[in-house]
Tab-separated table of C-alpha atoms in Angstrom:
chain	number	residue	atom	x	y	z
A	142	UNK	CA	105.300	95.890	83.113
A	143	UNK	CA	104.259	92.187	82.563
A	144	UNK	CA	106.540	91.163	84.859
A	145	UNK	CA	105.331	93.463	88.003
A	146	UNK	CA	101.598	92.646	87.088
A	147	UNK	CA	103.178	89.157	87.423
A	148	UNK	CA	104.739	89.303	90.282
A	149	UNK	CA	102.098	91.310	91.668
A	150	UNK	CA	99.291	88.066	90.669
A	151	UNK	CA	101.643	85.270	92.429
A	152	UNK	CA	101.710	87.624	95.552
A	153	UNK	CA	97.878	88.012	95.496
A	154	UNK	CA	97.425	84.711	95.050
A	155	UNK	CA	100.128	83.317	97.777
A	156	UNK	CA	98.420	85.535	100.271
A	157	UNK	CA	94.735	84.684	99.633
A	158	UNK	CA	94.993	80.851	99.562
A	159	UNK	CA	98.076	81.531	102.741
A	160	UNK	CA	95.097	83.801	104.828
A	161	UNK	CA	92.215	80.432	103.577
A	162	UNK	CA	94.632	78.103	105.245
A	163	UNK	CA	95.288	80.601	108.370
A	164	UNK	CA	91.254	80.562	109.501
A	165	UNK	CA	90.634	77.076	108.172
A	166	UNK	CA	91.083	75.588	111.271
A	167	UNK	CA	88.658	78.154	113.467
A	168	UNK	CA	85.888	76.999	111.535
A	169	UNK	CA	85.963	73.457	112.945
A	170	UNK	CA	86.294	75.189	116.514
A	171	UNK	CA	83.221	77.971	115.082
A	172	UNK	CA	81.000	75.923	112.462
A	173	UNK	CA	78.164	78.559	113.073
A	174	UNK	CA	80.141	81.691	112.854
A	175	UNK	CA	78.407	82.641	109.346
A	176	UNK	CA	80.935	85.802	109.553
A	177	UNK	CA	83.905	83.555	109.264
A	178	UNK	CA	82.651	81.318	106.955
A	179	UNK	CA	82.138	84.499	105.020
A	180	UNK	CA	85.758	85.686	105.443
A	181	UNK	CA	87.117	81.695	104.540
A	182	UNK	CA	85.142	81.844	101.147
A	183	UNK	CA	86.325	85.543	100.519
A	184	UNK	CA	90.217	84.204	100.687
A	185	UNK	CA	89.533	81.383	99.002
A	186	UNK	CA	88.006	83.472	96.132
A	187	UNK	CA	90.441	86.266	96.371
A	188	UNK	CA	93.584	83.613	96.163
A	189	UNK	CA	91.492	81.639	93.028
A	190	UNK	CA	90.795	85.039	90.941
A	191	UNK	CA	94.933	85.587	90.680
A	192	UNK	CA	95.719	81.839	90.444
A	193	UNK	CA	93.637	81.005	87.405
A	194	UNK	CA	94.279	83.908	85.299
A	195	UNK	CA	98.058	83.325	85.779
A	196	UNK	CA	99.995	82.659	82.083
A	197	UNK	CA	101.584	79.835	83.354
A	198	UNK	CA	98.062	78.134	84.153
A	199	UNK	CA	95.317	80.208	82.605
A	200	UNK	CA	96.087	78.224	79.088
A	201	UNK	CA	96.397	74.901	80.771
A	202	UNK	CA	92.247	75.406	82.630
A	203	UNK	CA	91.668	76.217	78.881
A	204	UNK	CA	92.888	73.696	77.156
A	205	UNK	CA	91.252	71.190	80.098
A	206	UNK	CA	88.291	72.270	79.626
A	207	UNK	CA	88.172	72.843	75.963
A	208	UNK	CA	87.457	76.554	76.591
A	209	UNK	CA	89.499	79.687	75.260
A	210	UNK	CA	90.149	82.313	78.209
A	211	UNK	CA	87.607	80.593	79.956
A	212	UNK	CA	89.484	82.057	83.194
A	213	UNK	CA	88.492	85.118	82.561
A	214	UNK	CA	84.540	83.890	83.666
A	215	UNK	CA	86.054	81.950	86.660
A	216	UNK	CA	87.974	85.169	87.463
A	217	UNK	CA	85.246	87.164	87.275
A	218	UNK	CA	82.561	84.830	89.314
A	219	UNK	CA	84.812	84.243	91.654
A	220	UNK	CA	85.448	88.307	92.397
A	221	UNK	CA	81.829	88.704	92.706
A	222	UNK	CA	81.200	86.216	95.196
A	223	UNK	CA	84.310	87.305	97.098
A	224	UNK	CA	82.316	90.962	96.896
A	225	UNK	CA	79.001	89.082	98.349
A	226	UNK	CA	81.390	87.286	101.236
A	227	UNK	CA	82.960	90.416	102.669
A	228	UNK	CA	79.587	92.196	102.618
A	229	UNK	CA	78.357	89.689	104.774
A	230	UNK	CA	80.715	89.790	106.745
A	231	UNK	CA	80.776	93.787	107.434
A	232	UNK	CA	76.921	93.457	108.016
A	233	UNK	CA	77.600	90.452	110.597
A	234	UNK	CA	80.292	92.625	112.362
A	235	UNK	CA	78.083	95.476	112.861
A	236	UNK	CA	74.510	95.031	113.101
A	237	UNK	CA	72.689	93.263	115.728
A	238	UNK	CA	72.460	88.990	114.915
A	239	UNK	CA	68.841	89.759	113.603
A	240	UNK	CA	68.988	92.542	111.477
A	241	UNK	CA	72.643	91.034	110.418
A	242	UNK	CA	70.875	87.652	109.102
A	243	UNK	CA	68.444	90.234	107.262
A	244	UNK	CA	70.735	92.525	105.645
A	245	UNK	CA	73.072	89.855	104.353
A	246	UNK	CA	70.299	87.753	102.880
A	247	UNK	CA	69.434	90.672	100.572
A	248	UNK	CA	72.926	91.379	99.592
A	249	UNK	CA	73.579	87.261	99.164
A	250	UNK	CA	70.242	87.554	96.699
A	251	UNK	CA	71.210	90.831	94.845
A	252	UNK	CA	74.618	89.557	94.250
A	253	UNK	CA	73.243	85.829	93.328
A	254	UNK	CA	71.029	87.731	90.700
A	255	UNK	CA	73.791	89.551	88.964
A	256	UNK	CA	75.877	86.512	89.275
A	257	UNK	CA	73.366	84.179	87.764
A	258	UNK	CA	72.866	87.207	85.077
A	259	UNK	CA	76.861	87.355	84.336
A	260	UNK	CA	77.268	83.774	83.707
A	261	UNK	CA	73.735	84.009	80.831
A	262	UNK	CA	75.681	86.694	79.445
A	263	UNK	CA	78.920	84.890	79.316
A	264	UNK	CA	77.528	81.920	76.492
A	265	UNK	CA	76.062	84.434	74.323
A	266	UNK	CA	78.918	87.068	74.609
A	267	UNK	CA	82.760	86.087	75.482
A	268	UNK	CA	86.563	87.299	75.449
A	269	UNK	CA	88.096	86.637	72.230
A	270	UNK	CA	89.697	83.294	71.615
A	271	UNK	CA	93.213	83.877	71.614
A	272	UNK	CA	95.437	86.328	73.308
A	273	UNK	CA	99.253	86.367	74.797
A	274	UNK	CA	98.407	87.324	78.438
A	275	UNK	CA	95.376	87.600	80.716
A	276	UNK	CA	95.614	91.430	80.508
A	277	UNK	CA	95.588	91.999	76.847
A	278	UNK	CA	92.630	89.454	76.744
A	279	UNK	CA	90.618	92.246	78.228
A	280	UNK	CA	91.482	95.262	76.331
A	281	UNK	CA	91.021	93.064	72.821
A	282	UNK	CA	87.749	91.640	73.941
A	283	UNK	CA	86.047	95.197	74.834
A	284	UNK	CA	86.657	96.038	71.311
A	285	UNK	CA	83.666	94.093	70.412
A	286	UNK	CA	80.568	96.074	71.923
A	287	UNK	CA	78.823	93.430	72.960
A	288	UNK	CA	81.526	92.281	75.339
A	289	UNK	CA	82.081	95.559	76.395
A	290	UNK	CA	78.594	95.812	77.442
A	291	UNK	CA	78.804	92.852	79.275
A	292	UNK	CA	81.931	94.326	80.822
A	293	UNK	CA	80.560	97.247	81.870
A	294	UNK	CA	77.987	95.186	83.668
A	295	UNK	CA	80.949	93.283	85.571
A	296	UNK	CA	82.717	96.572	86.503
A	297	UNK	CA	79.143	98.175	88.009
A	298	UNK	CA	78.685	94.996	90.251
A	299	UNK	CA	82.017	95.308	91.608
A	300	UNK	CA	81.612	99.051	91.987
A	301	UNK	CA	78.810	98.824	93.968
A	302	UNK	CA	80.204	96.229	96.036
A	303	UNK	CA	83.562	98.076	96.722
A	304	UNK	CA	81.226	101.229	97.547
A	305	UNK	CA	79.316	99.889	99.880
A	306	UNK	CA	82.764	97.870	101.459
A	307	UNK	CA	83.836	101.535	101.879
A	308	UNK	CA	80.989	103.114	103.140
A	309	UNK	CA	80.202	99.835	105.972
A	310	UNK	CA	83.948	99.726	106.878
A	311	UNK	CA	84.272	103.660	107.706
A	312	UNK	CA	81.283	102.871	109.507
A	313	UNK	CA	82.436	99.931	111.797
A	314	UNK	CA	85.723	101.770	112.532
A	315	UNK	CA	84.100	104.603	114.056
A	316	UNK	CA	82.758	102.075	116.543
A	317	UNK	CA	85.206	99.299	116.844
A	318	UNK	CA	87.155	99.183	120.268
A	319	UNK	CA	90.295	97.001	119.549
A	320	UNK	CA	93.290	99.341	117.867
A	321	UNK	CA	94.307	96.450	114.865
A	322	UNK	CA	90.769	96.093	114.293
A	323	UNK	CA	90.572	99.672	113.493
A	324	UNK	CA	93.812	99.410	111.497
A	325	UNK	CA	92.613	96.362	109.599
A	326	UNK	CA	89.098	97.956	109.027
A	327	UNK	CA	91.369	101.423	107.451
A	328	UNK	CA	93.381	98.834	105.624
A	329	UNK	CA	90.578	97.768	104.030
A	330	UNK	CA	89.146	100.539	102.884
A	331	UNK	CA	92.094	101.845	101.130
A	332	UNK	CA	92.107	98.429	99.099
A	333	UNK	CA	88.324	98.901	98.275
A	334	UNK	CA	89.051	103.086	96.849
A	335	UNK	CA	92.062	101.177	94.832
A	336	UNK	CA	89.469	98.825	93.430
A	337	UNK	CA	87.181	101.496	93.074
A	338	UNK	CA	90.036	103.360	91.110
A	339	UNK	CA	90.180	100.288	88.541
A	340	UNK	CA	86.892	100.222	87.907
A	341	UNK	CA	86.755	103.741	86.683
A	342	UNK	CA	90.034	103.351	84.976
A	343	UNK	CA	88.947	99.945	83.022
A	344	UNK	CA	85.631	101.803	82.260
A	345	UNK	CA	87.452	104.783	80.750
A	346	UNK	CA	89.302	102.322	78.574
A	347	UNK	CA	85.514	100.512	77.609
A	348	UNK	CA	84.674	104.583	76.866
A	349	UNK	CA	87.679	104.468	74.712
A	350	UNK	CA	86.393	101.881	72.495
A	351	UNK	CA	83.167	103.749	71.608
A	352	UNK	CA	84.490	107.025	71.093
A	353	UNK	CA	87.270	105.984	69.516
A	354	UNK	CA	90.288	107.112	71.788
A	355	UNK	CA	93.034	104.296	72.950
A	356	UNK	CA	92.794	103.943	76.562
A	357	UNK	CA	95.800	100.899	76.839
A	358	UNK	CA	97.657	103.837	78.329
A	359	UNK	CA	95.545	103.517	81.357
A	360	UNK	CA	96.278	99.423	81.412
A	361	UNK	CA	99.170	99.747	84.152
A	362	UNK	CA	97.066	101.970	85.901
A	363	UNK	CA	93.915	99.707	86.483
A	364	UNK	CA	96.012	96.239	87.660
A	365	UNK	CA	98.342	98.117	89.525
A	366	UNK	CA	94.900	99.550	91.275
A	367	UNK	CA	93.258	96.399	91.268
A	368	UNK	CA	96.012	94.164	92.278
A	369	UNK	CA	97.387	96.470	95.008
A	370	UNK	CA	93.757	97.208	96.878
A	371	UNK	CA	93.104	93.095	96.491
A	372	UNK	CA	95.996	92.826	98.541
A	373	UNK	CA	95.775	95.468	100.981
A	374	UNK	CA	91.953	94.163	101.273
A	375	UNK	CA	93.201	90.684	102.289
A	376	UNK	CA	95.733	91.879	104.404
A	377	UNK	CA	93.169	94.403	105.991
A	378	UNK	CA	90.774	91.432	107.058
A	379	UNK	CA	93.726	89.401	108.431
A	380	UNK	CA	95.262	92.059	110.798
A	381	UNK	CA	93.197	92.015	113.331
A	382	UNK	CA	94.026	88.045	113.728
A	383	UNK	CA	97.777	88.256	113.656
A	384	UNK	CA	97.789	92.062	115.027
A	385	UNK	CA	97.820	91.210	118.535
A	386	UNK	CA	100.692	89.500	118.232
A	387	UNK	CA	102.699	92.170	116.940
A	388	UNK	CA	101.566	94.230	120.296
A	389	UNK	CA	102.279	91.135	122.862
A	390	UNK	CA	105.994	90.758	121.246
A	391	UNK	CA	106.613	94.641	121.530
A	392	UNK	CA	105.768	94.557	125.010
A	393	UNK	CA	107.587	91.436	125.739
A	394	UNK	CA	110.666	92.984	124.287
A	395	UNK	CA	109.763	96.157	126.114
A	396	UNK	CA	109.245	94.534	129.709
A	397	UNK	CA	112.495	92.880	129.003
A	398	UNK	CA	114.478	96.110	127.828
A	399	UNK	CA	113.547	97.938	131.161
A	400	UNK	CA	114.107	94.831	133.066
A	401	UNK	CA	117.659	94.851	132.417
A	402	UNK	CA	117.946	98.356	132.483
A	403	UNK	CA	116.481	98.611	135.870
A	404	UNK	CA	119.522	95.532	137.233
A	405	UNK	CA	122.495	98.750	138.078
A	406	UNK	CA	119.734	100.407	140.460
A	407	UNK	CA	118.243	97.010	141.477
A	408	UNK	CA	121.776	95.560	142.216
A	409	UNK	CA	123.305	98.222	144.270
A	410	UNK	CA	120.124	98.277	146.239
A	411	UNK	CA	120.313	94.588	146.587
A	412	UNK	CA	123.866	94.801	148.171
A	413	UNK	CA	123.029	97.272	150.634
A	414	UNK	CA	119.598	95.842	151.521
A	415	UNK	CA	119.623	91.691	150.589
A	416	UNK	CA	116.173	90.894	152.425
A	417	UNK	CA	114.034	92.669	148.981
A	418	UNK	CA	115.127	90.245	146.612
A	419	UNK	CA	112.411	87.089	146.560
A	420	UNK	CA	114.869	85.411	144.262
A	421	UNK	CA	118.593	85.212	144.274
A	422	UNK	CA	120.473	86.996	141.833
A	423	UNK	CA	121.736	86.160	138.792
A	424	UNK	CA	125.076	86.254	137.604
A	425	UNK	CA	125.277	88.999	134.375
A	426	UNK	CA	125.655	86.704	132.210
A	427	UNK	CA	122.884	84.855	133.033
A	428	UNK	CA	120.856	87.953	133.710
A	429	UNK	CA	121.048	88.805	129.620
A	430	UNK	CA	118.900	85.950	129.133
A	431	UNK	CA	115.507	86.588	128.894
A	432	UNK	CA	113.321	85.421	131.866
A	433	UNK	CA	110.436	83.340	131.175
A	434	UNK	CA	108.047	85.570	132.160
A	435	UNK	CA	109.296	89.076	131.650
A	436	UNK	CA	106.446	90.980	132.472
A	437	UNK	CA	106.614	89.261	135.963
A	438	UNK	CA	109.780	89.723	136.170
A	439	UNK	CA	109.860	93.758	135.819
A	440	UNK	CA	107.163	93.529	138.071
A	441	UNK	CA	108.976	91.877	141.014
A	442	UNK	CA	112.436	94.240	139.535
A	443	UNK	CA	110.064	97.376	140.463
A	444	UNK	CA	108.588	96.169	143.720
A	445	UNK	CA	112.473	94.921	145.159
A	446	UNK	CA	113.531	98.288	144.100
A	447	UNK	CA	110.805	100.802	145.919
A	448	UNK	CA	111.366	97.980	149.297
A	449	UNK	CA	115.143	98.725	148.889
A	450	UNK	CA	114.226	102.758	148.510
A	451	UNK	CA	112.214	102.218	151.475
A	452	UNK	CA	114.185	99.907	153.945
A	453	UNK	CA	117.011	102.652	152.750
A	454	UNK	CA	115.454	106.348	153.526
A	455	UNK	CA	117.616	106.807	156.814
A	456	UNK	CA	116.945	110.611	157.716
A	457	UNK	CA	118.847	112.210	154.920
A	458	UNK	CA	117.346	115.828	155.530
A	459	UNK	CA	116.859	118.240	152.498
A	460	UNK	CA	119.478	120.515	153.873
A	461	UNK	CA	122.290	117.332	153.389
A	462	UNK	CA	120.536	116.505	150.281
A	463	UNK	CA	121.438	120.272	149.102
A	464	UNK	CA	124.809	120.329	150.630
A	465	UNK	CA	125.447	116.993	148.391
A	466	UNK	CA	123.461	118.516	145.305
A	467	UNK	CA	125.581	121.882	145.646
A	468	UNK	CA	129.612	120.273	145.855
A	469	UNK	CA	128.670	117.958	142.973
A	470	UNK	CA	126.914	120.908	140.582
A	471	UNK	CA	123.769	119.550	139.741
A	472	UNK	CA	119.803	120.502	140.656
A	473	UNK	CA	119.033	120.423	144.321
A	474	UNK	CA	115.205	119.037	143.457
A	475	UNK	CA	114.832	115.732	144.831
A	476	UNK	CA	111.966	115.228	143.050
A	477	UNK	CA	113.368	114.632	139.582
A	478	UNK	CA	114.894	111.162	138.680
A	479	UNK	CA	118.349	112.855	138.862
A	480	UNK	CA	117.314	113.655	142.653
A	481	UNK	CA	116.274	110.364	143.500
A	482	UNK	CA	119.112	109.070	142.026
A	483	UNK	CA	121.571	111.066	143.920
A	484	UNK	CA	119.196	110.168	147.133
A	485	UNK	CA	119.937	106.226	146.120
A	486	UNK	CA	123.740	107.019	145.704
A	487	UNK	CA	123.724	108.858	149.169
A	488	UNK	CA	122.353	105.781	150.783
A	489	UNK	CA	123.669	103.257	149.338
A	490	UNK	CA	127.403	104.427	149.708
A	491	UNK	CA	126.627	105.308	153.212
A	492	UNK	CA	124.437	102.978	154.470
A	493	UNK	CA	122.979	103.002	158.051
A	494	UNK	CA	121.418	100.056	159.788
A	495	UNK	CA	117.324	100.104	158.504
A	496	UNK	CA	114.782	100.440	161.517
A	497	UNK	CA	111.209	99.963	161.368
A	498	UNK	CA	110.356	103.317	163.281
A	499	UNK	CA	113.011	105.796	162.488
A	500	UNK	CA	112.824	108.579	164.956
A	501	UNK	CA	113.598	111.285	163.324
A	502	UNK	CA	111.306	110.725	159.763
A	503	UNK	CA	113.146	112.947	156.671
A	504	UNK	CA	111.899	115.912	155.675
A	505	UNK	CA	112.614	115.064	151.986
A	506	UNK	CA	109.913	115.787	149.963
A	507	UNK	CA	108.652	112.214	148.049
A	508	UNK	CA	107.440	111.697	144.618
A	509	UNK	CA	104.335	110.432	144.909
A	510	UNK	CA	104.027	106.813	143.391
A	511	UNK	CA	102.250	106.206	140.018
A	512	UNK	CA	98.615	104.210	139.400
A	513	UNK	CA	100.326	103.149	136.002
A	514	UNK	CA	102.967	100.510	136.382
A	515	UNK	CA	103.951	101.891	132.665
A	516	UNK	CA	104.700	104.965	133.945
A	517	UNK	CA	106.863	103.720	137.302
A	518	UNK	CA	108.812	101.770	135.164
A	519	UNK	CA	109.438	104.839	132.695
A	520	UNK	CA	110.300	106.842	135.811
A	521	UNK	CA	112.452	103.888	137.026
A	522	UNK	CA	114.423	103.442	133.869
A	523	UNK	CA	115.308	107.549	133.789
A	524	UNK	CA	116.067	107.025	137.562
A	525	UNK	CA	118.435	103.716	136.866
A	526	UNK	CA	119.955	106.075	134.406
A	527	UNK	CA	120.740	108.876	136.409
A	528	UNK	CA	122.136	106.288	139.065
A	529	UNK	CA	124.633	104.793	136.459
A	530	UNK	CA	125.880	108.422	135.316
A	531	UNK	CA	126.653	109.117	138.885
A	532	UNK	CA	128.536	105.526	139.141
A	533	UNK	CA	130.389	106.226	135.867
A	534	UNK	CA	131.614	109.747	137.050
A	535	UNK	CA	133.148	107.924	140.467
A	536	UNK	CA	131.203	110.108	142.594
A	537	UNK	CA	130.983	108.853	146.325
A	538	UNK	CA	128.446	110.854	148.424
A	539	UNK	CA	129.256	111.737	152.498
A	540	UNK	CA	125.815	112.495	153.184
A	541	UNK	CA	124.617	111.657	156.423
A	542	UNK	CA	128.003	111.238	157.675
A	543	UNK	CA	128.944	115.010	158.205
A	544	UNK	CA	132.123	114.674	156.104
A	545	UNK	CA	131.348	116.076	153.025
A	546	UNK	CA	131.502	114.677	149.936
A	547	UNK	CA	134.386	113.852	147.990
A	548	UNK	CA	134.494	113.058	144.083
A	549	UNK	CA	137.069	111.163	142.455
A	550	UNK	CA	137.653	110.332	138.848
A	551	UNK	CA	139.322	107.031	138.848
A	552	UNK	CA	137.618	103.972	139.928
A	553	UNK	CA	136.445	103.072	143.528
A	554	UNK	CA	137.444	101.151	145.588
A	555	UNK	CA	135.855	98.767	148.221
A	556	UNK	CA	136.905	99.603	151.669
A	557	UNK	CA	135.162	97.167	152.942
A	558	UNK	CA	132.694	99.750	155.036
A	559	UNK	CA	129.885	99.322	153.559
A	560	UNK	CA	128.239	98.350	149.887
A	561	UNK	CA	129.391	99.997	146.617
A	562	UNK	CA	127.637	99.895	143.394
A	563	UNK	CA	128.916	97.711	140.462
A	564	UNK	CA	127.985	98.968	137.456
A	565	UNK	CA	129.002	97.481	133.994
């Protein structure tokens, strides 16, 4: 157990002081930002109330400063003005700038006050002198009632602070607008009921004392608690920084996933129809590589491949479009992307010269397009898919040609009448 509660302490630590360093460098860019310079002193004190009661250094501040388990004190100042910092910051994030300044001037004072009252209490009443590790400090000091008054002092100042974190962070996620802040704002409310859990727990183990019942049982309980919200807490009030990120690289790698599933369609349309391409195409190989802007790119993949649909509709009626649907055994809707696919395979492997004005406009019935790009491209991508099923199956289609349609299952070959579709 002492080395998870450990392990757990250098992970604390690492990503308090690693989240300080992160925002360190908005505050020269935001000097008046009193939120932020809230949320910089909160992960400073977070990462400093796991690095100094550390065995390997706790006994080293100590011995520096010529004071047994004096890191329990620091620890302990240092998690109350951390409680004070993220206060102020909650009331910054949701109040008005005026009422904010207000509010977090009372809670700076009130937490001042018990701060200034924890540190009196700390020369008249301390931990004992000697103890293995930081944890057992704790459960030999509260033996001594005096201590385990001033304990139970500590834990209510936290409590309230981790009560009120609860209660202002349910209350700014019912109004935030940005999804990670949301998450981030959850985040850290779990981490504030875990530290809310350790309180009770380590004041169960203070009841212990008095009524004479052994509460170390309960030790792995209350770290675990306490070390485990600390961190979610940090990690709570750093998503909403690093968040966004996450979300721009999943729709990078999305945009670039239906880019290249989208080339079959977009190639075969290109063969027939050259003039929709604004760039010329790449060879595959070269195509696997990601573009440099991948959004545009999908973009410009969608618009080439309605021109192509467009420059391509030459009068296939719904009665060939049935005929076709009918010899090959699949749905006779046109309207699915199966059906548009079959459309695009009719065209493409029987291609007519494209006119402006056709005279004779097809009585096909048209899907009509989408307002959401996300949702062409989805319809795009099933469409692509149905157009690479019919490739793969070596189905030619003789609509418009009023020869049937014939279906082979070996490979096809160019004739040298028209396009065919490559598919790899």
């Amino acid at each position: 157990m002492t080395a998870l509660y450990t392990a757990l302490a250098w992970i604390c630590t690492f990503v308090g002081l690693a989240a300080f360093a992160y925002r360190l460098p908005d505050l020269r860019r935001r000097p008046r930002d009193t939120a932020l310079w809230a949320l910089c002193v909160y992960f400073l004190c977070s990462g400093i109330s796991f690095l100094v009661d550390l065995d390997l250094i706790r006994l080293k501040i100590s011995a520096f400063l010529g004071l047994p388990n004096i890191t329990s004190l620091i620890t302990q100042v240092a998690v109350v003005v951390l409680t004070a910092a993220q206060q102020v910051v909650l009331v910054h994030w949701s109040a008005p700038p005026a009422e904010a300044r207000r509010r977090s001037r009372r809670r700076v004072l009130f937490y001042a006050a018990a701060l200034a009252a924890l540190v009196t209490a700390s020369f008249h009443v301390g931990p004992v002198a000697k103890s293995e590790t930081a944890t057992s400090t704790i459960l030999l000091s509260i033996q001594d009632g005096r201590y385990a008054l001033y304990m139970s002092g500590y834990l209510l100042i936290c409590a309230i602070g981790q009560w009120e974190t609860v209660r202002l962070s349910l209350r700014f996620t019912r109004v935030a607008n940005r999804q990670w802040l949301v998450v981030g704002m959850r985040t850290v409310t779990v981490g504030a009921s875990l530290i809310l859990v350790y309180c009770v727990t380590r004041g169960i183990q203070i009841a212990g004392t008095r009524l004479h019942f052994d509460g170390a049982a309960l030790d792995p309980v209350q770290w675990t608690c306490g070390s485990v919200g600390a961190l979610l807490q940090v990690t709570g009030w750093t998503i909403p920084s690093w968040g966004i990120h996450l979300t721009r690289a999943r729709g990078w790698i999305r945009s670039y996933r239906a880019y290249l599933r989208l080339r079959p369609l977009w190639q075969a349309l290109h063969r027939a129809t050259p003039d929709i391409a604004l760039d010329p195409p790449r060879s595959w190989p070269r195509d696997l590589l990601p573009p440099r802007d991948p959004h545009y790119s999908l973009y410009r993949r969608v618009v080439e491949i309605r021109d192509g649909q467009l420059m391509l509709r030459a009068g296939l009626s719904q009665a060939e479009f049935s005929r076709v649907a009918r010899s090959l055994g699949l749905p006779e809707d046109p309207t699915t992307p199966l059906g548009e696919a079959l459309q695009l395979r009719a065209a493409v492997d029987c291609p007519t010269t494209p006119s402006a004005e056709p005279s004779e406009p097809s009585d096909m019935p048209a899907r009509p397009p989408y307002e959401d790009f996300r949702a062409e491209v989805a319809w795009l991508t099933e469409v692509a898919a149905a157009f690479r099923s019919l490739g793969r199956t070596g189905t030619r289609t003789g609509a418009g040609s009023g020869s049937g349609t014939d279906t082979g299952t070996g490979t096809d070959t160019d004739t040298g009448t028209g396009p065919r579709t490559v598919t790899r």
